[in-house]
């Protein structure tokens, strides 16, 4: 909203110290969970608050194959990039370097110096990924001169290239972005869903009963089966409410005269929208801390699309996740595939209540304790 803001106060917030600003709130045990620190501070300062950061403003492989199946109708896992590294290790290396804490997180003015070399390492790894996709898929199909028609995304992109609507470099960048944006978000959503289901065995039984009733003796789940699995899709939605992979959405204020909740927000401010807190707001969600997929059943239930601002795990507005349609198919498909005809047990001696649902802020919101579960083929 743009209105005259000269008379409005700035939002309240914790007092910032010179140089470090409010960074002290984000170090120590809370530093690993900025979404939770922000939620706690909002309890003191209200829903619109300010703080000064420093001086300036083993599902991965499956996910990668599901994605490469949609993109290229081929599996990428096990393929080697230049230098002999397996493809999946290269993607993991990019994510690991990206999410490693960096001194410039607390002191952004040091970012251009790249003191820990993280930016250089990430750039090199992304360049290798780009090179691999270009050689392995784009070059192969362009040089082969064959007609690629397998009903995948590569078909669509090559057709647009043939009409000079996309350059070769744009095609490769597009596929590089998709691998980087998909692998972690989709993988962690499935991991959280499994952790929540293993902790809430009654919900696990409901999902498996739905799979058995809808798919019967069919061995593999297909995308078209998803329409018959409303409870499973509700499990994914409830998982994204409780544990949105990207819990904090940044927005820069680039014009004067912006106000929010009755406070003036100066140009240059970075606004963080806390999706994690919104998804657990007791004013909107009954029993907000509980895992209740049933709340997403029925016509009136919240959805990713539309104007329901209480439920936005894919963000909103112009910067909203462009992969929404892409993500909302593979994630339930992957979850259904690992649950159908497979019974999952906790390791020996572990009870459902022992499943640790503590989260840890990284590039995506990770489980603080990695999930361990044992698959057992269920008896027909
Ligand atoms: C469960 C899966 C996913 C979730 C929860 C998710 C969530 C998000 C969120 C919250 C944002 C920031 C939106 C905003 O600032 O308003 C985002 C951005 C983005 N997502 Fe996703 N995403 C998922 C999967 C994907 C997939 C599969 C793709 C690609 C096919 C993708 C591509 C992107 C891209 C390119 C951006 C940056 C958009 C921009 O900055 O303009 N995402 N995603």
Short mmCIF file of C-alpha atoms and ligand atoms in Angstrom, two decimals:
data_model
loop_
_atom_site.label_atom_id
_atom_site.label_comp_id
_atom_site.label_asym_id
_atom_site.label_seq_id
_atom_site.Cartn_x
_atom_site.Cartn_y
_atom_site.Cartn_z
CA UNK A 1 0.00 0.00 0.00
CA UNK A 2 1.46 3.43 -0.88
CA UNK A 3 0.21 6.37 1.25
CA UNK A 4 1.77 9.50 2.83
CA UNK A 5 3.76 8.03 5.70
CA UNK A 6 5.58 11.03 7.18
CA UNK A 7 3.30 11.07 10.23
CA UNK A 8 3.45 7.31 10.83
CA UNK A 9 5.81 5.77 13.39
CA UNK A 10 8.40 3.16 12.43
CA UNK A 11 7.53 -0.37 13.55
CA UNK A 12 8.70 -1.27 17.07
CA UNK A 13 11.38 -3.91 17.57
CA UNK A 14 14.31 -5.04 19.66
CA UNK A 15 16.96 -2.40 20.34
CA UNK A 16 19.91 -2.75 17.95
CA UNK A 17 23.48 -2.37 19.17
CA UNK A 18 25.93 -0.37 17.06
CA UNK A 19 27.52 -2.57 14.37
CA UNK A 20 25.75 -5.81 15.24
CA UNK A 21 22.23 -4.35 15.17
CA UNK A 22 19.78 -7.00 16.41
CA UNK A 23 22.08 -9.81 15.31
CA UNK A 24 22.57 -10.94 18.92
CA UNK A 25 19.00 -12.25 18.89
CA UNK A 26 20.04 -14.58 16.08
CA UNK A 27 23.17 -16.15 17.50
CA UNK A 28 23.47 -19.04 19.92
CA UNK A 29 20.75 -21.69 19.88
CA UNK A 30 18.19 -19.29 18.34
CA UNK A 31 20.48 -18.44 15.45
CA UNK A 32 19.72 -21.73 13.83
CA UNK A 33 15.98 -20.96 13.80
CA UNK A 34 15.36 -17.35 12.70
CA UNK A 35 11.69 -18.16 11.88
CA UNK A 36 11.16 -19.18 15.53
CA UNK A 37 13.10 -16.18 16.90
CA UNK A 38 10.96 -13.85 14.77
CA UNK A 39 7.76 -15.54 15.98
CA UNK A 40 8.91 -15.12 19.61
CA UNK A 41 9.80 -11.44 19.05
CA UNK A 42 6.41 -10.85 17.38
CA UNK A 43 4.83 -11.93 20.69
CA UNK A 44 6.57 -8.91 22.30
CA UNK A 45 6.52 -6.30 19.53
CA UNK A 46 3.42 -7.18 17.49
CA UNK A 47 2.87 -8.60 14.00
CA UNK A 48 4.76 -5.78 12.22
CA UNK A 49 8.15 -5.21 13.80
CA UNK A 50 11.58 -4.10 12.78
CA UNK A 51 15.11 -5.22 13.52
CA UNK A 52 18.49 -4.22 12.23
CA UNK A 53 20.61 -7.07 10.94
CA UNK A 54 24.18 -5.89 11.43
CA UNK A 55 25.27 -2.80 9.57
CA UNK A 56 23.07 -3.00 6.48
CA UNK A 57 20.11 -4.21 5.72
CA UNK A 58 17.87 -40.74 1.04
CA UNK A 59 15.01 -38.75 -0.78
CA UNK A 60 17.22 -36.59 -2.82
CA UNK A 61 18.09 -39.22 -5.39
CA UNK A 62 14.45 -40.23 -5.80
CA UNK A 63 13.38 -36.62 -6.15
CA UNK A 64 16.08 -35.99 -8.77
CA UNK A 65 14.94 -38.98 -10.79
CA UNK A 66 11.27 -37.99 -10.53
CA UNK A 67 12.21 -34.52 -11.77
CA UNK A 68 14.49 -35.73 -14.57
CA UNK A 69 11.74 -38.13 -15.63
CA UNK A 70 9.38 -35.16 -16.04
CA UNK A 71 12.02 -33.04 -17.77
CA UNK A 72 13.89 -35.52 -19.96
CA UNK A 73 12.19 -38.94 -19.56
CA UNK A 74 15.52 -40.24 -18.23
CA UNK A 75 17.08 -40.89 -14.83
CA UNK A 76 19.95 -38.61 -13.82
CA UNK A 77 21.00 -40.35 -10.64
CA UNK A 78 24.28 -42.19 -11.11
CA UNK A 79 25.27 -40.15 -14.19
CA UNK A 80 28.71 -38.59 -13.80
CA UNK A 81 29.51 -34.93 -14.32
CA UNK A 82 32.93 -33.82 -15.63
CA UNK A 83 35.53 -34.90 -13.08
CA UNK A 84 33.65 -38.10 -12.28
CA UNK A 85 31.39 -36.81 -9.50
CA UNK A 86 27.90 -38.38 -9.44
CA UNK A 87 25.21 -35.88 -10.47
CA UNK A 88 23.37 -36.16 -7.14
CA UNK A 89 26.57 -35.37 -5.19
CA UNK A 90 27.09 -32.23 -7.22
CA UNK A 91 23.54 -31.02 -6.48
CA UNK A 92 24.07 -31.83 -2.77
CA UNK A 93 27.37 -29.90 -2.79
CA UNK A 94 25.66 -26.78 -4.18
CA UNK A 95 22.99 -26.92 -1.47
CA UNK A 96 25.53 -27.58 1.31
CA UNK A 97 27.69 -24.58 0.37
CA UNK A 98 24.68 -22.37 -0.15
CA UNK A 99 23.26 -23.10 3.28
CA UNK A 100 26.49 -23.02 5.31
CA UNK A 101 26.45 -20.11 7.82
CA UNK A 102 28.57 -17.24 6.55
CA UNK A 103 30.06 -14.25 8.30
CA UNK A 104 28.25 -12.00 5.79
CA UNK A 105 24.85 -13.25 7.09
CA UNK A 106 25.46 -11.14 10.22
CA UNK A 107 27.59 -8.45 8.52
CA UNK A 108 26.20 -8.01 4.98
CA UNK A 109 28.75 -5.28 4.16
CA UNK A 110 31.43 -8.04 4.12
CA UNK A 111 29.57 -10.02 1.42
CA UNK A 112 31.55 -8.61 -1.57
CA UNK A 113 34.79 -9.93 0.02
CA UNK A 114 33.46 -13.53 0.03
CA UNK A 115 35.73 -14.22 3.02
CA UNK A 116 34.91 -17.93 3.35
CA UNK A 117 34.94 -18.52 -0.41
CA UNK A 118 31.36 -19.86 -0.36
CA UNK A 119 30.21 -17.76 -3.29
CA UNK A 120 33.14 -18.92 -5.44
CA UNK A 121 32.47 -22.59 -4.60
CA UNK A 122 28.72 -22.28 -5.31
CA UNK A 123 29.41 -20.50 -8.62
CA UNK A 124 31.85 -23.21 -9.69
CA UNK A 125 29.44 -26.01 -8.78
CA UNK A 126 26.47 -24.33 -10.52
CA UNK A 127 28.67 -23.88 -13.63
CA UNK A 128 29.47 -27.63 -13.61
CA UNK A 129 25.79 -28.45 -13.28
CA UNK A 130 24.98 -26.13 -16.20
CA UNK A 131 27.75 -27.69 -18.29
CA UNK A 132 26.54 -31.21 -17.56
CA UNK A 133 22.91 -30.46 -18.48
CA UNK A 134 24.01 -28.65 -21.62
CA UNK A 135 26.31 -31.50 -22.79
CA UNK A 136 24.17 -34.39 -21.72
CA UNK A 137 20.71 -33.28 -22.78
CA UNK A 138 20.63 -30.11 -24.88
CA UNK A 139 23.72 -30.83 -27.03
CA UNK A 140 22.78 -34.48 -27.46
CA UNK A 141 19.35 -33.65 -28.83
CA UNK A 142 20.39 -30.65 -30.89
CA UNK A 143 23.37 -32.48 -32.45
CA UNK A 144 21.46 -35.73 -33.02
CA UNK A 145 18.91 -33.91 -35.17
CA UNK A 146 16.32 -36.45 -34.06
CA UNK A 147 12.80 -35.48 -33.32
CA UNK A 148 12.44 -35.47 -29.55
CA UNK A 149 8.85 -36.36 -28.78
CA UNK A 150 8.51 -38.14 -25.49
CA UNK A 151 5.83 -35.98 -23.92
CA UNK A 152 8.27 -34.34 -21.49
CA UNK A 153 9.33 -30.78 -20.79
CA UNK A 154 12.35 -31.06 -23.09
CA UNK A 155 9.91 -31.50 -26.01
CA UNK A 156 8.27 -28.18 -25.20
CA UNK A 157 11.54 -26.34 -24.76
CA UNK A 158 13.14 -27.75 -27.95
CA UNK A 159 10.04 -26.81 -29.93
CA UNK A 160 10.34 -23.22 -28.71
CA UNK A 161 14.06 -23.23 -29.52
CA UNK A 162 13.24 -24.38 -33.06
CA UNK A 163 10.99 -21.33 -33.42
CA UNK A 164 13.83 -19.10 -32.10
CA UNK A 165 11.80 -18.25 -29.00
CA UNK A 166 14.44 -19.60 -26.60
CA UNK A 167 18.22 -19.57 -26.94
CA UNK A 168 20.31 -22.60 -26.07
CA UNK A 169 21.67 -20.87 -22.99
CA UNK A 170 18.13 -19.96 -21.82
CA UNK A 171 17.10 -23.62 -22.18
CA UNK A 172 20.04 -24.83 -20.10
CA UNK A 173 19.59 -22.13 -17.44
CA UNK A 174 15.93 -23.08 -17.18
CA UNK A 175 16.78 -26.74 -16.48
CA UNK A 176 19.60 -25.78 -14.07
CA UNK A 177 17.16 -23.59 -12.08
CA UNK A 178 14.58 -26.35 -11.97
CA UNK A 179 17.04 -28.90 -10.52
CA UNK A 180 18.25 -26.48 -7.89
CA UNK A 181 14.79 -25.21 -6.92
CA UNK A 182 13.14 -28.62 -6.86
CA UNK A 183 15.55 -31.01 -5.23
CA UNK A 184 15.64 -29.58 -1.73
CA UNK A 185 12.10 -28.22 -1.41
CA UNK A 186 10.39 -31.37 -2.68
CA UNK A 187 12.72 -33.73 -0.80
CA UNK A 188 12.24 -31.96 2.54
CA UNK A 189 8.43 -31.80 2.13
CA UNK A 190 8.30 -35.59 1.68
CA UNK A 191 10.67 -36.08 4.62
CA UNK A 192 8.51 -33.91 6.91
CA UNK A 193 5.34 -35.67 5.76
CA UNK A 194 6.92 -39.04 6.61
CA UNK A 195 8.08 -37.80 10.03
CA UNK A 196 4.60 -36.45 10.81
CA UNK A 197 2.91 -39.67 9.65
CA UNK A 198 5.30 -41.88 11.62
CA UNK A 199 4.61 -39.82 14.72
CA UNK A 200 0.83 -39.90 14.11
CA UNK A 201 0.19 -43.55 13.33
CA UNK A 202 -3.60 -43.04 13.09
CA UNK A 203 -3.04 -40.66 10.15
CA UNK A 204 -0.53 -43.09 8.59
CA UNK A 205 -3.20 -45.81 8.73
CA UNK A 206 -5.71 -43.50 7.02
CA UNK A 207 -3.27 -42.73 4.16
CA UNK A 208 -2.45 -46.37 3.65
CA UNK A 209 -6.11 -47.39 3.76
CA UNK A 210 -6.87 -44.77 1.09
CA UNK A 211 -4.00 -46.04 -1.09
CA UNK A 212 -5.12 -49.64 -0.73
CA UNK A 213 -8.76 -48.79 -1.48
CA UNK A 214 -7.96 -46.57 -4.49
CA UNK A 215 -5.09 -48.49 -6.08
CA UNK A 216 -5.86 -52.04 -5.05
CA UNK A 217 -3.31 -54.51 -6.41
CA UNK A 218 -1.67 -51.99 -8.76
CA UNK A 219 2.09 -52.01 -8.13
CA UNK A 220 3.05 -48.48 -9.10
CA UNK A 221 1.35 -45.18 -8.45
CA UNK A 222 0.86 -42.97 -11.50
CA UNK A 223 0.26 -39.27 -11.68
CA UNK A 224 -3.35 -39.79 -12.74
CA UNK A 225 -4.00 -41.77 -9.53
CA UNK A 226 -3.48 -38.64 -7.43
CA UNK A 227 -7.04 -37.44 -8.06
CA UNK A 228 -8.25 -40.52 -6.17
CA UNK A 229 -6.10 -39.69 -3.13
CA UNK A 230 -7.63 -36.63 -1.40
CA UNK A 231 -6.43 -37.62 2.07
CA UNK A 232 -2.82 -38.01 0.89
CA UNK A 233 -2.98 -34.61 -0.81
CA UNK A 234 -4.38 -33.16 2.46
CA UNK A 235 -1.37 -34.65 4.29
CA UNK A 236 0.97 -32.76 1.93
CA UNK A 237 -0.96 -29.51 2.47
CA UNK A 238 -0.94 -29.91 6.26
CA UNK A 239 2.81 -30.67 6.13
CA UNK A 240 3.42 -27.46 4.17
CA UNK A 241 1.32 -25.49 6.71
CA UNK A 242 3.38 -26.72 9.64
CA UNK A 243 6.79 -26.86 7.96
CA UNK A 244 6.98 -24.61 4.90
CA UNK A 245 10.36 -25.39 3.26
CA UNK A 246 11.02 -21.66 2.75
CA UNK A 247 9.64 -20.18 5.99
CA UNK A 248 10.83 -16.57 5.54
CA UNK A 249 9.98 -14.59 2.39
CA UNK A 250 12.13 -11.50 1.79
CA UNK A 251 10.74 -8.39 0.10
CA UNK A 252 12.73 -5.18 -0.46
CA UNK A 253 10.99 -1.82 -0.11
CA UNK A 254 12.10 0.12 -3.18
CA UNK A 255 9.82 3.17 -3.05
CA UNK A 256 9.02 5.87 -0.51
CA UNK A 257 5.65 6.10 1.18
CA UNK A 258 5.14 2.45 2.06
CA UNK A 259 3.20 1.63 5.21
CA UNK A 260 2.37 -1.68 6.81
CA UNK A 261 -0.05 -2.26 9.68
CA UNK A 262 0.00 1.47 10.53
CA UNK A 263 3.80 1.80 10.51
CA UNK A 264 6.02 3.58 8.05
CA UNK A 265 8.49 1.28 6.28
CA UNK A 266 11.49 3.22 4.88
CA UNK A 267 12.99 2.58 1.43
CA UNK A 268 15.75 -0.04 1.56
CA UNK A 269 14.06 -2.05 4.33
CA UNK A 270 14.01 -5.81 3.82
CA UNK A 271 10.61 -7.11 4.96
CA UNK A 272 10.56 -10.74 6.06
CA UNK A 273 7.15 -12.43 5.85
CA UNK A 274 7.13 -15.29 8.37
CA UNK A 275 5.13 -18.10 6.69
CA UNK A 276 5.97 -20.45 9.55
CA UNK A 277 4.27 -18.14 12.08
CA UNK A 278 1.30 -17.46 9.75
CA UNK A 279 0.70 -21.20 9.37
CA UNK A 280 0.57 -21.57 13.16
CA UNK A 281 -1.46 -18.44 13.94
CA UNK A 282 -4.13 -19.44 16.49
CA UNK A 283 -6.35 -16.59 15.27
CA UNK A 284 -6.73 -18.41 11.94
CA UNK A 285 -6.04 -22.08 12.58
CA UNK A 286 -7.88 -24.10 15.26
CA UNK A 287 -5.41 -26.34 17.18
CA UNK A 288 -2.54 -24.78 15.16
CA UNK A 289 0.27 -26.94 16.56
CA UNK A 290 -1.52 -30.22 15.82
CA UNK A 291 -1.12 -32.32 12.69
CA UNK A 292 -4.69 -32.46 11.32
CA UNK A 293 -4.76 -33.19 7.56
CA UNK A 294 -8.57 -33.35 7.79
CA UNK A 295 -8.67 -29.54 7.91
CA UNK A 296 -7.71 -29.58 4.21
CA UNK A 297 -10.58 -31.83 3.13
CA UNK A 298 -13.77 -30.41 1.64
CA UNK A 299 -14.56 -27.61 -0.78
CA UNK A 300 -14.04 -24.80 1.71
CA UNK A 301 -10.54 -25.88 2.70
CA UNK A 302 -7.60 -23.54 2.16
CA UNK A 303 -5.59 -24.01 -1.03
CA UNK A 304 -2.19 -22.86 -2.34
CA UNK A 305 -3.92 -20.71 -4.92
CA UNK A 306 -6.46 -17.94 -4.44
CA UNK A 307 -6.49 -15.11 -1.95
CA UNK A 308 -6.16 -17.09 1.26
CA UNK A 309 -3.25 -15.25 2.86
CA UNK A 310 -3.28 -17.52 5.91
CA UNK A 311 -1.94 -20.33 3.75
CA UNK A 312 0.86 -19.40 1.37
CA UNK A 313 3.63 -22.03 1.46
CA UNK A 314 4.51 -21.07 -2.14
CA UNK A 315 4.55 -17.34 -1.42
CA UNK A 316 2.33 -14.73 -3.04
CA UNK A 317 2.35 -11.97 -5.61
CA UNK A 318 4.80 -11.50 -8.44
CA UNK A 319 7.61 -13.41 -6.75
CA UNK A 320 5.42 -16.38 -5.89
CA UNK A 321 7.00 -19.78 -6.56
CA UNK A 322 6.74 -20.39 -10.31
CA UNK A 323 7.15 -24.11 -9.64
CA UNK A 324 3.84 -24.50 -7.79
CA UNK A 325 2.23 -26.71 -10.42
CA UNK A 326 5.44 -28.57 -10.87
CA UNK A 327 5.79 -29.21 -7.12
CA UNK A 328 2.20 -30.11 -6.35
CA UNK A 329 2.35 -33.21 -8.58
CA UNK A 330 5.76 -34.84 -7.83
CA UNK A 331 5.53 -34.33 -4.05
CA UNK A 332 2.27 -36.29 -3.52
CA UNK A 333 3.36 -38.76 -6.21
CA UNK A 334 6.61 -39.46 -4.41
CA UNK A 335 4.88 -39.76 -1.04
CA UNK A 336 2.25 -42.10 -2.47
CA UNK A 337 4.95 -44.20 -4.16
CA UNK A 338 6.90 -44.79 -0.98
CA UNK A 339 3.78 -45.52 1.07
CA UNK A 340 1.87 -47.74 -1.33
CA UNK A 341 2.38 -51.42 -0.49
CA UNK A 342 5.20 -50.55 1.91
CA UNK A 343 4.86 -50.52 5.66
CA UNK A 344 7.23 -48.13 7.41
CA UNK A 345 8.45 -48.95 10.90
CA UNK A 346 10.54 -46.98 13.32
CA UNK A 347 13.95 -48.46 14.21
CA UNK A 348 14.04 -50.92 17.12
CA UNK A 349 12.99 -49.51 20.44
CA UNK A 350 11.70 -46.24 19.01
CA UNK A 351 8.10 -45.30 19.76
CA UNK A 352 6.04 -42.89 17.59
CA UNK A 353 6.22 -40.26 20.33
CA UNK A 354 10.04 -40.40 20.08
CA UNK A 355 10.01 -39.00 16.53
CA UNK A 356 11.67 -35.61 16.94
CA UNK A 357 9.86 -32.85 15.03
CA UNK A 358 12.25 -30.07 16.00
CA UNK A 359 13.18 -28.03 12.94
CA UNK A 360 16.49 -26.48 11.94
CA UNK A 361 16.75 -23.49 9.67
CA UNK A 362 19.03 -24.05 6.71
CA UNK A 363 18.49 -23.39 3.03
CA UNK A 364 15.17 -25.12 3.62
CA UNK A 365 13.59 -25.94 6.98
CA UNK A 366 15.26 -29.26 7.84
CA UNK A 367 14.48 -31.85 10.51
CA UNK A 368 16.97 -31.19 13.33
CA UNK A 369 17.22 -34.97 13.88
CA UNK A 370 17.35 -36.83 10.55
CA UNK A 371 14.46 -39.25 10.20
CA UNK A 372 15.20 -42.98 10.36
CA UNK A 373 12.56 -45.47 9.26
CA UNK A 374 12.61 -49.08 8.08
CA UNK A 375 10.59 -50.12 5.00
CA UNK A 376 8.86 -53.51 5.17
CA UNK A 377 6.89 -54.88 2.21
CA UNK A 378 3.30 -55.09 3.39
CA UNK A 379 1.46 -58.37 3.01
CA UNK A 380 -1.10 -58.29 0.19
C1 LIG B 1 7.27 -28.19 -2.13
C2 LIG B 1 7.88 -27.54 -3.09
C3 LIG B 1 8.15 -26.06 -3.14
C4 LIG B 1 7.86 -25.07 -2.24
C5 LIG B 1 7.15 -25.19 -0.89
C6 LIG B 1 8.34 -23.82 -2.81
C7 LIG B 1 8.24 -22.59 -2.20
C8 LIG B 1 8.76 -21.43 -2.72
C9 LIG B 1 8.68 -20.15 -2.07
C10 LIG B 1 7.98 -19.88 -0.74
C11 LIG B 1 9.32 -19.26 -2.87
C12 LIG B 1 9.45 -17.76 -2.62
C13 LIG B 1 8.16 -17.10 -3.11
C14 LIG B 1 8.01 -15.68 -2.70
O1 LIG B 1 9.00 -15.01 -2.41
O2 LIG B 1 6.82 -15.22 -2.67
C15 LIG B 1 9.81 -19.96 -4.03
C16 LIG B 1 10.51 -19.37 -5.07
C17 LIG B 1 10.90 -20.05 -6.19
N1 LIG B 1 10.61 -21.35 -6.53
FE1 LIG B 1 9.69 -22.70 -5.33
N2 LIG B 1 8.90 -24.08 -4.04
C18 LIG B 1 8.80 -25.43 -4.29
C19 LIG B 1 9.20 -26.09 -5.43
C20 LIG B 1 9.68 -25.48 -6.56
C21 LIG B 1 9.90 -26.14 -7.82
C22 LIG B 1 9.57 -27.60 -8.09
C23 LIG B 1 10.42 -25.22 -8.67
C24 LIG B 1 10.82 -25.35 -10.12
C25 LIG B 1 10.27 -26.15 -10.96
C26 LIG B 1 10.52 -23.97 -7.94
C27 LIG B 1 11.04 -22.79 -8.47
C28 LIG B 1 11.15 -21.62 -7.76
C29 LIG B 1 11.82 -20.43 -8.26
C30 LIG B 1 12.56 -20.29 -9.60
C31 LIG B 1 11.66 -19.44 -7.27
C32 LIG B 1 12.18 -17.99 -7.30
C33 LIG B 1 11.09 -17.08 -7.83
C34 LIG B 1 11.52 -15.62 -7.81
O3 LIG B 1 12.38 -15.25 -7.02
O4 LIG B 1 10.94 -14.81 -8.57
N3 LIG B 1 10.06 -24.17 -6.67
N4 LIG B 1 9.45 -21.29 -3.93
#
